[in-house]
Amino acid sequence: MSNRGFSKAGLHRVHDVLARHVDSGKIPGVVALFSKGDETHVETIGTMRHDGGAPMRRDTIFRMASTSKPVSIAAAMVLLDECRLRLDDPVERWLPELADRQVLKRLDGPLDETVPARRPITVRDVLTSTFGLGMDMTVIGTPIMNAVFEQGITPNMPTPMPEQDEWMRRLGSLPLMHQPGERWQYQISSDLVGVLVSRVTGQSFESFLRERIFEPLGMNDTGFHVPGDQLDRLPPLYAPDPGTGEFQVWDEAATGRHSTPPAFQGGGGGLNSTADDYHAYFRMLLNHGMHEGERILSRAAVELMTTNRLSPEQQAVRHELAVNNVHVSFGQGQHGGWGFGMAVRTYRGDYAPIGQFGWDGGSGASTYADPVNGLTGILLTQVGASVPDPVHLMLDFWTTLYQAIDD
């Protein structure tokens, strides 16, 4: 691992590319924080609102969306470290709603044409996103995906998700799409992890995360809502019109979904945070679970989270999704593998090396660490991926950041 930092010319290029996106009028503001070894740089460009307003600051709070996944999974790793969970324990002890599952005979078939699950759902299935249900954008319009949306068990619906016991009841009313452990599927597992942690510990998911992860790491601005006296640090979230590009507020700060504690603490997409808080978390992972001399997670737990957990067959399906949906994802998703709660690069699909881990969020957040180069990067904006612009910003950030390494 190189101890060299960033070149001066490379840092200028990072700044210029970020500024170009803001100057285009498509991205109102951006905060980028990146580090290599002991060297850390921050860029704050643009404003909180698309029509001006306060400037972006280093301590601006953002909706982390799906970049919640790689952070919230750490709560489950604490429970594995303490032997309060075992990877191959059936989850029905804590999640009885998931006992005796039925599995669809075919993915596009009626909900009552099922076969019994071949085995119980395990902790491992939940942590690897292979428990049998998830968001599958390739089968939109099938009875099972319609039922998932009708039950309101995924985020970003017109009404927020219900509290966790009702959420579990609704989840338990659906058949599985695939046999437990068979297929990697997105999103629902990450929310299910939070319910599992809450049921095992007898605490709310957030209180356990705060006690065991956020407070030890100094992540004081991370949580499932933004306190009233801090709401001026939260920009609105825009979801521009896909046709015209016109800015539309998807979530206002003062009156939006993140201004009050949610009924459901969603590990799959509910966190709010800052660049520095997320930097502390990903640096801890790069440091094998240590933070300022204190152990947060075991080295083995970090290795388990941040290396590929998918079989070749599962990985082939995930890869196919990435390469055949580039027109939908705007080119995001060329990673290959998946660990616990995050992507793990298993092939060289762009400038990042094999072994880089992290994830992106639909709210314009991109958070990764790279053990090969000792590099961490946190990119945050307030534009949702209803248009390509925030994804193009992410891709350009990583392209220039890798060029900036001085070696």
mmCIF file of C-alpha atoms in Angstrom:
data_model
loop_
_atom_site.group_PDB
_atom_site.id
_atom_site.type_symbol
_atom_site.label_atom_id
_atom_site.label_comp_id
_atom_site.label_asym_id
_atom_site.label_seq_id
_atom_site.Cartn_x
_atom_site.Cartn_y
_atom_site.Cartn_z
ATOM 1 C CA MET A 1 0.000 0.000 0.000
ATOM 2 C CA SER A 2 1.453 3.340 -1.039
ATOM 3 C CA ASN A 3 1.901 6.007 1.638
ATOM 4 C CA ARG A 4 2.035 8.789 -0.946
ATOM 5 C CA GLY A 5 -0.917 11.154 -0.968
ATOM 6 C CA PHE A 6 -2.424 13.211 -3.794
ATOM 7 C CA SER A 7 -0.707 15.286 -6.449
ATOM 8 C CA LYS A 8 -1.330 19.027 -6.606
ATOM 9 C CA ALA A 9 -2.411 18.799 -10.246
ATOM 10 C CA GLY A 10 -4.734 15.908 -9.397
ATOM 11 C CA LEU A 11 -6.397 17.853 -6.576
ATOM 12 C CA HIS A 12 -6.994 20.792 -8.941
ATOM 13 C CA ARG A 13 -8.640 18.426 -11.410
ATOM 14 C CA VAL A 14 -10.946 16.992 -8.716
ATOM 15 C CA HIS A 15 -12.005 20.522 -7.784
ATOM 16 C CA ASP A 16 -12.460 21.611 -11.391
ATOM 17 C CA VAL A 17 -14.614 18.606 -12.305
ATOM 18 C CA LEU A 18 -16.865 19.045 -9.247
ATOM 19 C CA ALA A 19 -17.141 22.777 -9.961
ATOM 20 C CA ARG A 20 -18.047 22.055 -13.580
ATOM 21 C CA HIS A 21 -21.037 19.981 -12.457
ATOM 22 C CA VAL A 22 -22.224 22.778 -10.149
ATOM 23 C CA ASP A 23 -21.604 25.458 -12.802
ATOM 24 C CA SER A 24 -23.747 23.450 -15.250
ATOM 25 C CA GLY A 25 -26.802 24.285 -13.127
ATOM 26 C CA LYS A 26 -27.686 20.589 -12.789
ATOM 27 C CA ILE A 27 -26.139 20.124 -9.302
ATOM 28 C CA PRO A 28 -26.880 22.970 -6.831
ATOM 29 C CA GLY A 29 -24.176 21.992 -4.357
ATOM 30 C CA VAL A 30 -21.719 19.275 -3.413
ATOM 31 C CA VAL A 31 -19.566 18.268 -0.450
ATOM 32 C CA ALA A 32 -16.677 15.910 -1.152
ATOM 33 C CA LEU A 33 -14.301 14.584 1.502
ATOM 34 C CA PHE A 34 -11.505 12.201 0.596
ATOM 35 C CA SER A 35 -8.403 10.899 2.293
ATOM 36 C CA LYS A 36 -5.329 8.777 1.744
ATOM 37 C CA GLY A 37 -3.175 7.903 4.710
ATOM 38 C CA ASP A 38 -2.983 10.981 6.921
ATOM 39 C CA GLU A 39 -3.932 13.371 4.126
ATOM 40 C CA THR A 40 -7.559 14.592 3.998
ATOM 41 C CA HIS A 41 -9.135 17.075 1.585
ATOM 42 C CA VAL A 42 -12.583 18.662 1.541
ATOM 43 C CA GLU A 43 -14.395 20.421 -1.296
ATOM 44 C CA THR A 44 -17.574 22.411 -0.621
ATOM 45 C CA ILE A 45 -19.038 23.949 -3.765
ATOM 46 C CA GLY A 46 -22.391 25.566 -4.527
ATOM 47 C CA THR A 47 -25.497 26.183 -2.464
ATOM 48 C CA MET A 48 -28.109 24.364 -0.372
ATOM 49 C CA ARG A 49 -30.974 25.203 -2.749
ATOM 50 C CA HIS A 50 -31.117 25.190 -6.537
ATOM 51 C CA ASP A 51 -32.194 28.851 -6.492
ATOM 52 C CA GLY A 52 -29.331 29.942 -4.250
ATOM 53 C CA GLY A 53 -29.549 30.206 -0.486
ATOM 54 C CA ALA A 54 -26.854 29.309 2.030
ATOM 55 C CA PRO A 55 -23.573 27.882 0.739
ATOM 56 C CA MET A 56 -22.746 24.192 1.140
ATOM 57 C CA ARG A 57 -20.602 23.588 4.227
ATOM 58 C CA ARG A 58 -18.466 20.738 5.467
ATOM 59 C CA ASP A 59 -21.062 20.002 8.170
ATOM 60 C CA THR A 60 -24.101 20.038 5.856
ATOM 61 C CA ILE A 61 -26.369 17.074 6.687
ATOM 62 C CA PHE A 62 -27.509 14.863 3.802
ATOM 63 C CA ARG A 63 -30.043 12.083 3.317
ATOM 64 C CA MET A 64 -27.798 9.073 2.850
ATOM 65 C CA ALA A 65 -30.410 6.882 1.093
ATOM 66 C CA SER A 66 -28.888 3.512 0.151
ATOM 67 C CA THR A 67 -25.478 4.465 1.500
ATOM 68 C CA SER A 68 -27.220 3.726 4.825
ATOM 69 C CA LYS A 69 -26.749 0.027 4.023
ATOM 70 C CA PRO A 70 -22.971 -0.305 4.567
ATOM 71 C CA VAL A 71 -23.210 1.640 7.847
ATOM 72 C CA SER A 72 -26.329 0.127 9.407
ATOM 73 C CA ILE A 73 -25.043 -3.433 8.819
ATOM 74 C CA ALA A 74 -22.372 -2.800 11.487
ATOM 75 C CA ALA A 75 -24.996 -3.301 14.218
ATOM 76 C CA ALA A 76 -25.444 -6.910 13.109
ATOM 77 C CA MET A 77 -21.662 -7.404 13.053
ATOM 78 C CA VAL A 78 -21.469 -6.343 16.717
ATOM 79 C CA LEU A 79 -24.017 -9.068 17.532
ATOM 80 C CA LEU A 80 -22.003 -11.648 15.564
ATOM 81 C CA ASP A 81 -18.831 -10.599 17.404
ATOM 82 C CA GLU A 82 -20.633 -11.077 20.740
ATOM 83 C CA CYS A 83 -22.137 -14.449 19.700
ATOM 84 C CA ARG A 84 -25.633 -13.064 20.198
ATOM 85 C CA LEU A 85 -26.219 -14.030 16.562
ATOM 86 C CA ARG A 86 -24.726 -16.905 14.579
ATOM 87 C CA LEU A 87 -24.603 -16.858 10.794
ATOM 88 C CA ASP A 88 -26.490 -20.105 10.298
ATOM 89 C CA ASP A 89 -29.096 -19.684 13.027
ATOM 90 C CA PRO A 90 -32.672 -19.696 11.669
ATOM 91 C CA VAL A 91 -34.108 -16.190 12.103
ATOM 92 C CA GLU A 92 -37.593 -17.390 13.071
ATOM 93 C CA ARG A 93 -36.569 -17.394 16.745
ATOM 94 C CA TRP A 94 -36.615 -13.570 16.586
ATOM 95 C CA LEU A 95 -38.683 -13.100 13.436
ATOM 96 C CA PRO A 96 -41.495 -15.669 13.806
ATOM 97 C CA GLU A 97 -43.334 -13.940 10.948
ATOM 98 C CA LEU A 98 -40.783 -15.585 8.619
ATOM 99 C CA ALA A 99 -41.302 -19.176 9.792
ATOM 100 C CA ASP A 100 -42.666 -21.843 7.416
ATOM 101 C CA ARG A 101 -42.225 -19.822 4.218
ATOM 102 C CA GLN A 102 -43.903 -20.527 0.915
ATOM 103 C CA VAL A 103 -41.973 -19.815 -2.315
ATOM 104 C CA LEU A 104 -43.466 -18.852 -5.688
ATOM 105 C CA LYS A 105 -43.416 -21.647 -8.261
ATOM 106 C CA ARG A 106 -42.502 -19.039 -10.857
ATOM 107 C CA LEU A 107 -41.503 -15.424 -10.442
ATOM 108 C CA ASP A 108 -44.292 -14.034 -12.618
ATOM 109 C CA GLY A 109 -46.940 -16.440 -11.320
ATOM 110 C CA PRO A 110 -49.948 -15.937 -9.043
ATOM 111 C CA LEU A 111 -49.205 -15.432 -5.339
ATOM 112 C CA ASP A 112 -51.040 -18.635 -4.345
ATOM 113 C CA GLU A 113 -49.045 -20.930 -6.644
ATOM 114 C CA THR A 114 -46.258 -21.842 -4.255
ATOM 115 C CA VAL A 115 -44.103 -24.638 -2.895
ATOM 116 C CA PRO A 116 -42.774 -24.908 0.676
ATOM 117 C CA ALA A 117 -39.350 -23.394 1.330
ATOM 118 C CA ARG A 118 -36.674 -26.093 1.315
ATOM 119 C CA ARG A 119 -35.191 -24.798 4.562
ATOM 120 C CA PRO A 120 -35.599 -22.002 7.130
ATOM 121 C CA ILE A 121 -34.257 -18.487 6.501
ATOM 122 C CA THR A 122 -30.939 -17.974 8.314
ATOM 123 C CA VAL A 123 -29.089 -14.932 9.645
ATOM 124 C CA ARG A 124 -26.592 -15.416 6.795
ATOM 125 C CA ASP A 125 -29.411 -15.188 4.227
ATOM 126 C CA VAL A 126 -30.534 -11.861 5.684
ATOM 127 C CA LEU A 127 -27.022 -10.384 5.925
ATOM 128 C CA THR A 128 -26.097 -11.373 2.357
ATOM 129 C CA SER A 129 -29.424 -10.154 0.873
ATOM 130 C CA THR A 130 -30.354 -13.683 -0.212
ATOM 131 C CA PHE A 131 -33.306 -14.468 2.076
ATOM 132 C CA GLY A 132 -35.753 -14.689 -0.829
ATOM 133 C CA LEU A 133 -37.469 -11.295 -1.222
ATOM 134 C CA GLY A 134 -36.227 -8.013 -2.616
ATOM 135 C CA MET A 135 -36.580 -5.209 -5.086
ATOM 136 C CA ASP A 136 -36.221 -6.699 -8.552
ATOM 137 C CA MET A 137 -36.568 -4.016 -11.212
ATOM 138 C CA THR A 138 -36.517 -6.669 -13.953
ATOM 139 C CA VAL A 139 -39.925 -8.043 -12.863
ATOM 140 C CA ILE A 140 -41.887 -4.828 -12.265
ATOM 141 C CA GLY A 141 -45.564 -5.472 -12.930
ATOM 142 C CA THR A 142 -45.579 -9.090 -11.753
ATOM 143 C CA PRO A 143 -48.080 -10.057 -9.014
ATOM 144 C CA ILE A 144 -45.328 -10.355 -6.377
ATOM 145 C CA MET A 145 -43.748 -6.954 -7.102
ATOM 146 C CA ASN A 146 -47.201 -5.357 -7.188
ATOM 147 C CA ALA A 147 -47.879 -6.936 -3.768
ATOM 148 C CA VAL A 148 -44.554 -5.680 -2.364
ATOM 149 C CA PHE A 149 -45.497 -2.126 -3.383
ATOM 150 C CA GLU A 150 -49.116 -2.464 -2.199
ATOM 151 C CA GLN A 151 -47.945 -3.643 1.234
ATOM 152 C CA GLY A 152 -45.790 -0.525 1.615
ATOM 153 C CA ILE A 153 -42.720 -2.434 2.806
ATOM 154 C CA THR A 154 -40.258 -0.489 0.638
ATOM 155 C CA PRO A 155 -39.164 3.122 1.146
ATOM 156 C CA ASN A 156 -40.036 6.125 -1.041
ATOM 157 C CA MET A 157 -43.697 5.185 -1.401
ATOM 158 C CA PRO A 158 -46.335 7.947 -0.992
ATOM 159 C CA THR A 159 -46.838 6.853 2.629
ATOM 160 C CA PRO A 160 -43.840 6.044 4.858
ATOM 161 C CA MET A 161 -43.259 2.483 6.053
ATOM 162 C CA PRO A 162 -45.159 1.408 9.192
ATOM 163 C CA GLU A 163 -43.562 0.596 12.562
ATOM 164 C CA GLN A 164 -41.507 -2.578 12.579
ATOM 165 C CA ASP A 165 -44.023 -5.091 13.983
ATOM 166 C CA GLU A 166 -46.642 -4.097 11.393
ATOM 167 C CA TRP A 167 -43.922 -4.058 8.729
ATOM 168 C CA MET A 168 -43.000 -7.634 9.706
ATOM 169 C CA ARG A 169 -46.646 -8.698 9.630
ATOM 170 C CA ARG A 170 -46.969 -7.401 6.064
ATOM 171 C CA LEU A 171 -43.664 -8.975 5.018
ATOM 172 C CA GLY A 172 -44.795 -12.293 6.493
ATOM 173 C CA SER A 173 -48.006 -12.201 4.431
ATOM 174 C CA LEU A 174 -46.055 -12.494 1.163
ATOM 175 C CA PRO A 175 -44.564 -15.608 -0.415
ATOM 176 C CA LEU A 176 -40.834 -15.587 -1.147
ATOM 177 C CA MET A 177 -39.696 -14.930 -4.710
ATOM 178 C CA HIS A 178 -36.814 -17.404 -4.442
ATOM 179 C CA GLN A 179 -35.714 -20.198 -2.137
ATOM 180 C CA PRO A 180 -33.724 -18.984 0.924
ATOM 181 C CA GLY A 181 -30.056 -18.496 0.038
ATOM 182 C CA GLU A 182 -30.636 -18.884 -3.680
ATOM 183 C CA ARG A 183 -30.647 -15.390 -5.236
ATOM 184 C CA TRP A 184 -29.158 -12.004 -4.325
ATOM 185 C CA GLN A 185 -31.885 -9.360 -4.134
ATOM 186 C CA TYR A 186 -31.782 -5.702 -3.253
ATOM 187 C CA GLN A 187 -33.148 -3.569 -0.412
ATOM 188 C CA ILE A 188 -35.622 -5.520 1.744
ATOM 189 C CA SER A 189 -32.865 -7.498 3.512
ATOM 190 C CA SER A 190 -31.185 -4.260 4.608
ATOM 191 C CA ASP A 191 -34.383 -3.102 6.322
ATOM 192 C CA LEU A 192 -34.928 -6.569 7.786
ATOM 193 C CA VAL A 193 -31.471 -6.433 9.426
ATOM 194 C CA GLY A 194 -32.645 -3.488 11.517
ATOM 195 C CA VAL A 195 -35.703 -5.371 12.786
ATOM 196 C CA LEU A 196 -33.530 -8.396 13.594
ATOM 197 C CA VAL A 197 -31.067 -6.261 15.580
ATOM 198 C CA SER A 198 -33.925 -4.584 17.433
ATOM 199 C CA ARG A 199 -35.584 -7.891 18.334
ATOM 200 C CA VAL A 200 -32.309 -9.529 19.468
ATOM 201 C CA THR A 201 -31.244 -6.573 21.623
ATOM 202 C CA GLY A 202 -34.619 -5.414 22.912
ATOM 203 C CA GLN A 203 -33.623 -1.869 21.889
ATOM 204 C CA SER A 204 -34.644 0.292 18.974
ATOM 205 C CA PHE A 205 -32.331 -0.165 15.998
ATOM 206 C CA GLU A 206 -31.218 3.449 16.262
ATOM 207 C CA SER A 207 -30.405 3.308 19.980
ATOM 208 C CA PHE A 208 -28.224 0.220 19.459
ATOM 209 C CA LEU A 209 -26.464 1.802 16.458
ATOM 210 C CA ARG A 210 -25.909 4.990 18.434
ATOM 211 C CA GLU A 211 -24.523 3.176 21.483
ATOM 212 C CA ARG A 212 -22.228 0.755 19.647
ATOM 213 C CA ILE A 213 -21.266 2.501 16.390
ATOM 214 C CA PHE A 214 -22.163 6.203 16.167
ATOM 215 C CA GLU A 215 -21.039 7.454 19.593
ATOM 216 C CA PRO A 216 -17.743 5.503 19.692
ATOM 217 C CA LEU A 217 -16.903 6.872 16.229
ATOM 218 C CA GLY A 218 -17.989 10.435 17.042
ATOM 219 C CA MET A 219 -20.768 10.260 14.424
ATOM 220 C CA ASN A 220 -22.830 12.861 16.270
ATOM 221 C CA ASP A 221 -24.800 14.007 13.217
ATOM 222 C CA THR A 222 -25.899 10.530 12.083
ATOM 223 C CA GLY A 223 -29.407 9.220 12.751
ATOM 224 C CA PHE A 224 -32.825 8.475 11.285
ATOM 225 C CA HIS A 225 -34.040 12.065 11.586
ATOM 226 C CA VAL A 226 -32.534 15.537 11.900
ATOM 227 C CA PRO A 227 -33.312 17.366 15.192
ATOM 228 C CA GLY A 228 -35.312 20.572 14.813
ATOM 229 C CA ASP A 229 -32.446 22.839 15.860
ATOM 230 C CA GLN A 230 -30.234 21.321 13.137
ATOM 231 C CA LEU A 231 -32.695 21.370 10.221
ATOM 232 C CA ASP A 232 -31.070 24.486 8.747
ATOM 233 C CA ARG A 233 -28.098 22.204 7.912
ATOM 234 C CA LEU A 234 -30.301 19.883 5.784
ATOM 235 C CA PRO A 235 -30.907 20.944 2.169
ATOM 236 C CA PRO A 236 -34.080 19.996 0.340
ATOM 237 C CA LEU A 237 -33.822 16.813 -1.741
ATOM 238 C CA TYR A 238 -34.586 17.370 -5.401
ATOM 239 C CA ALA A 239 -35.924 14.796 -7.849
ATOM 240 C CA PRO A 240 -35.666 16.659 -11.154
ATOM 241 C CA ASP A 241 -38.255 15.926 -13.833
ATOM 242 C CA PRO A 242 -36.736 13.148 -16.012
ATOM 243 C CA GLY A 243 -38.149 14.725 -19.147
ATOM 244 C CA THR A 244 -37.372 18.406 -18.656
ATOM 245 C CA GLY A 245 -34.704 18.370 -15.929
ATOM 246 C CA GLU A 246 -36.747 20.961 -14.029
ATOM 247 C CA PHE A 247 -35.985 20.921 -10.300
ATOM 248 C CA GLN A 248 -38.768 19.459 -8.166
ATOM 249 C CA VAL A 249 -38.552 19.185 -4.377
ATOM 250 C CA TRP A 250 -38.993 15.543 -3.405
ATOM 251 C CA ASP A 251 -38.411 16.114 0.308
ATOM 252 C CA GLU A 252 -38.373 19.505 1.988
ATOM 253 C CA ALA A 253 -36.099 19.951 5.009
ATOM 254 C CA ALA A 254 -38.315 21.565 7.656
ATOM 255 C CA THR A 255 -41.516 19.619 6.914
ATOM 256 C CA GLY A 256 -40.158 16.515 5.168
ATOM 257 C CA ARG A 257 -39.702 12.872 6.098
ATOM 258 C CA HIS A 258 -36.419 13.466 7.903
ATOM 259 C CA SER A 259 -37.677 16.254 10.184
ATOM 260 C CA THR A 260 -39.336 13.908 12.703
ATOM 261 C CA PRO A 261 -38.476 10.424 14.009
ATOM 262 C CA PRO A 262 -39.802 7.850 11.495
ATOM 263 C CA ALA A 263 -42.126 5.011 12.481
ATOM 264 C CA PHE A 264 -39.680 2.597 10.812
ATOM 265 C CA GLN A 265 -35.923 2.958 11.292
ATOM 266 C CA GLY A 266 -34.818 1.779 7.863
ATOM 267 C CA GLY A 267 -31.301 0.407 7.639
ATOM 268 C CA GLY A 268 -31.762 0.189 3.881
ATOM 269 C CA GLY A 269 -32.075 3.913 3.293
ATOM 270 C CA GLY A 270 -33.123 5.966 6.303
ATOM 271 C CA LEU A 271 -29.953 7.557 7.678
ATOM 272 C CA ASN A 272 -28.932 11.199 7.591
ATOM 273 C CA SER A 273 -25.284 12.077 8.039
ATOM 274 C CA THR A 274 -22.317 14.287 7.169
ATOM 275 C CA ALA A 275 -19.133 13.788 5.180
ATOM 276 C CA ASP A 276 -17.013 13.685 8.346
ATOM 277 C CA ASP A 277 -19.250 11.145 10.091
ATOM 278 C CA TYR A 278 -19.168 8.784 7.122
ATOM 279 C CA HIS A 279 -15.440 9.320 6.731
ATOM 280 C CA ALA A 280 -14.921 8.184 10.334
ATOM 281 C CA TYR A 281 -16.922 5.009 9.643
ATOM 282 C CA PHE A 282 -15.147 4.027 6.415
ATOM 283 C CA ARG A 283 -11.735 4.836 7.908
ATOM 284 C CA MET A 284 -12.595 2.485 10.769
ATOM 285 C CA LEU A 285 -13.288 -0.275 8.222
ATOM 286 C CA LEU A 286 -9.983 0.471 6.432
ATOM 287 C CA ASN A 287 -8.307 0.306 9.856
ATOM 288 C CA HIS A 288 -9.603 -3.260 10.398
ATOM 289 C CA GLY A 289 -12.237 -2.218 12.947
ATOM 290 C CA MET A 290 -10.138 0.187 15.028
ATOM 291 C CA HIS A 291 -10.857 3.871 15.701
ATOM 292 C CA GLU A 292 -8.382 6.003 17.658
ATOM 293 C CA GLY A 293 -7.113 3.001 19.595
ATOM 294 C CA GLU A 294 -10.578 1.646 20.372
ATOM 295 C CA ARG A 295 -11.910 -1.523 18.744
ATOM 296 C CA ILE A 296 -15.373 -1.040 17.223
ATOM 297 C CA LEU A 297 -15.571 -4.322 15.256
ATOM 298 C CA SER A 298 -13.281 -7.328 15.106
ATOM 299 C CA ARG A 299 -10.868 -7.569 12.198
ATOM 300 C CA ALA A 300 -12.631 -10.777 11.137
ATOM 301 C CA ALA A 301 -16.041 -9.077 11.112
ATOM 302 C CA VAL A 302 -14.724 -6.277 8.882
ATOM 303 C CA GLU A 303 -13.154 -8.805 6.516
ATOM 304 C CA LEU A 304 -16.459 -10.698 6.321
ATOM 305 C CA MET A 305 -18.427 -7.524 5.533
ATOM 306 C CA THR A 306 -16.031 -6.147 2.951
ATOM 307 C CA THR A 307 -15.261 -9.247 0.843
ATOM 308 C CA ASN A 308 -17.535 -10.909 -1.679
ATOM 309 C CA ARG A 309 -20.094 -13.286 -0.153
ATOM 310 C CA LEU A 310 -21.884 -14.335 -3.355
ATOM 311 C CA SER A 311 -21.518 -17.654 -5.144
ATOM 312 C CA PRO A 312 -20.496 -17.539 -8.829
ATOM 313 C CA GLU A 313 -24.143 -18.189 -9.808
ATOM 314 C CA GLN A 314 -25.461 -15.367 -7.601
ATOM 315 C CA GLN A 315 -22.753 -13.042 -8.817
ATOM 316 C CA ALA A 316 -23.614 -13.807 -12.457
ATOM 317 C CA VAL A 317 -27.198 -12.655 -11.855
ATOM 318 C CA ARG A 318 -26.038 -9.469 -10.117
ATOM 319 C CA HIS A 319 -23.549 -8.783 -12.921
ATOM 320 C CA GLU A 320 -26.228 -9.269 -15.558
ATOM 321 C CA LEU A 321 -28.430 -6.761 -13.732
ATOM 322 C CA ALA A 322 -25.583 -4.223 -13.756
ATOM 323 C CA VAL A 323 -24.544 -4.561 -17.386
ATOM 324 C CA ASN A 324 -28.048 -4.821 -18.851
ATOM 325 C CA ASN A 325 -29.554 -1.965 -16.821
ATOM 326 C CA VAL A 326 -26.944 0.699 -17.520
ATOM 327 C CA HIS A 327 -29.578 2.752 -19.339
ATOM 328 C CA VAL A 328 -31.616 2.727 -16.098
ATOM 329 C CA SER A 329 -28.725 3.180 -13.627
ATOM 330 C CA PHE A 330 -26.924 5.737 -15.840
ATOM 331 C CA GLY A 331 -23.805 3.544 -15.706
ATOM 332 C CA GLN A 332 -23.668 2.995 -11.941
ATOM 333 C CA GLY A 333 -23.264 -0.548 -10.654
ATOM 334 C CA GLN A 334 -20.186 -2.125 -12.252
ATOM 335 C CA HIS A 335 -18.866 -3.825 -9.109
ATOM 336 C CA GLY A 336 -19.430 -7.567 -9.399
ATOM 337 C CA GLY A 337 -19.691 -8.750 -5.800
ATOM 338 C CA TRP A 338 -21.564 -7.993 -2.592
ATOM 339 C CA GLY A 339 -20.446 -8.466 0.985
ATOM 340 C CA PHE A 340 -22.698 -7.646 3.922
ATOM 341 C CA GLY A 341 -24.649 -4.435 3.209
ATOM 342 C CA MET A 342 -22.304 -3.184 0.506
ATOM 343 C CA ALA A 343 -20.839 -3.730 -2.928
ATOM 344 C CA VAL A 344 -17.379 -5.258 -3.232
ATOM 345 C CA ARG A 345 -15.465 -4.919 -6.491
ATOM 346 C CA THR A 346 -14.515 -8.321 -7.841
ATOM 347 C CA TYR A 347 -13.421 -7.225 -11.326
ATOM 348 C CA ARG A 348 -11.878 -4.094 -12.791
ATOM 349 C CA GLY A 349 -14.924 -2.346 -14.262
ATOM 350 C CA ASP A 350 -13.664 1.232 -14.012
ATOM 351 C CA TYR A 351 -10.835 3.185 -12.368
ATOM 352 C CA ALA A 352 -11.329 1.571 -8.938
ATOM 353 C CA PRO A 353 -9.333 -1.568 -8.090
ATOM 354 C CA ILE A 354 -10.613 -4.980 -7.080
ATOM 355 C CA GLY A 355 -11.367 -4.906 -3.344
ATOM 356 C CA GLN A 356 -12.885 -1.416 -3.144
ATOM 357 C CA PHE A 357 -16.077 -1.529 -1.038
ATOM 358 C CA GLY A 358 -19.020 0.777 -0.328
ATOM 359 C CA TRP A 359 -22.183 1.873 -2.076
ATOM 360 C CA ASP A 360 -24.108 4.699 -3.725
ATOM 361 C CA GLY A 361 -27.444 6.259 -2.800
ATOM 362 C CA GLY A 362 -30.361 7.412 -4.915
ATOM 363 C CA SER A 363 -30.212 10.802 -3.180
ATOM 364 C CA GLY A 364 -26.845 11.630 -4.744
ATOM 365 C CA ALA A 365 -24.448 10.085 -2.200
ATOM 366 C CA SER A 366 -21.422 7.912 -3.008
ATOM 367 C CA THR A 367 -19.292 6.378 -0.236
ATOM 368 C CA TYR A 368 -16.394 3.936 -0.729
ATOM 369 C CA ALA A 369 -13.118 2.829 0.793
ATOM 370 C CA ASP A 370 -10.254 1.167 -1.050
ATOM 371 C CA PRO A 371 -7.832 -1.007 0.947
ATOM 372 C CA VAL A 372 -5.400 -1.297 -2.005
ATOM 373 C CA ASN A 373 -4.651 2.437 -1.985
ATOM 374 C CA GLY A 374 -5.722 3.248 1.595
ATOM 375 C CA LEU A 375 -8.236 5.622 0.048
ATOM 376 C CA THR A 376 -11.618 6.820 1.328
ATOM 377 C CA GLY A 377 -14.050 9.010 -0.595
ATOM 378 C CA ILE A 378 -17.367 10.549 0.463
ATOM 379 C CA LEU A 379 -19.376 12.510 -2.136
ATOM 380 C CA LEU A 380 -22.679 14.115 -1.131
ATOM 381 C CA THR A 381 -25.241 16.201 -2.986
ATOM 382 C CA GLN A 382 -28.979 16.916 -2.823
ATOM 383 C CA VAL A 383 -30.075 15.713 -6.272
ATOM 384 C CA GLY A 384 -31.845 12.370 -6.620
ATOM 385 C CA ALA A 385 -31.167 9.894 -9.420
ATOM 386 C CA SER A 386 -34.373 10.641 -11.334
ATOM 387 C CA VAL A 387 -31.924 12.137 -13.861
ATOM 388 C CA PRO A 388 -28.387 11.069 -14.825
ATOM 389 C CA ASP A 389 -26.643 14.170 -13.421
ATOM 390 C CA PRO A 390 -25.877 13.022 -9.842
ATOM 391 C CA VAL A 391 -24.639 9.632 -11.099
ATOM 392 C CA HIS A 392 -22.431 11.323 -13.693
ATOM 393 C CA LEU A 393 -21.082 13.503 -10.869
ATOM 394 C CA MET A 394 -20.230 10.362 -8.833
ATOM 395 C CA LEU A 395 -18.531 8.669 -11.782
ATOM 396 C CA ASP A 396 -16.488 11.790 -12.563
ATOM 397 C CA PHE A 397 -15.523 12.220 -8.899
ATOM 398 C CA TRP A 398 -14.086 8.708 -8.701
ATOM 399 C CA THR A 399 -12.428 8.986 -12.112
ATOM 400 C CA THR A 400 -10.591 12.150 -11.081
ATOM 401 C CA LEU A 401 -9.888 10.979 -7.516
ATOM 402 C CA TYR A 402 -8.047 7.894 -8.762
ATOM 403 C CA GLN A 403 -6.001 10.086 -11.128
ATOM 404 C CA ALA A 404 -5.085 12.345 -8.205
ATOM 405 C CA ILE A 405 -3.171 9.601 -6.359
ATOM 406 C CA ASP A 406 0.481 10.633 -6.340
ATOM 407 C CA ASP A 407 2.443 7.448 -7.013
#
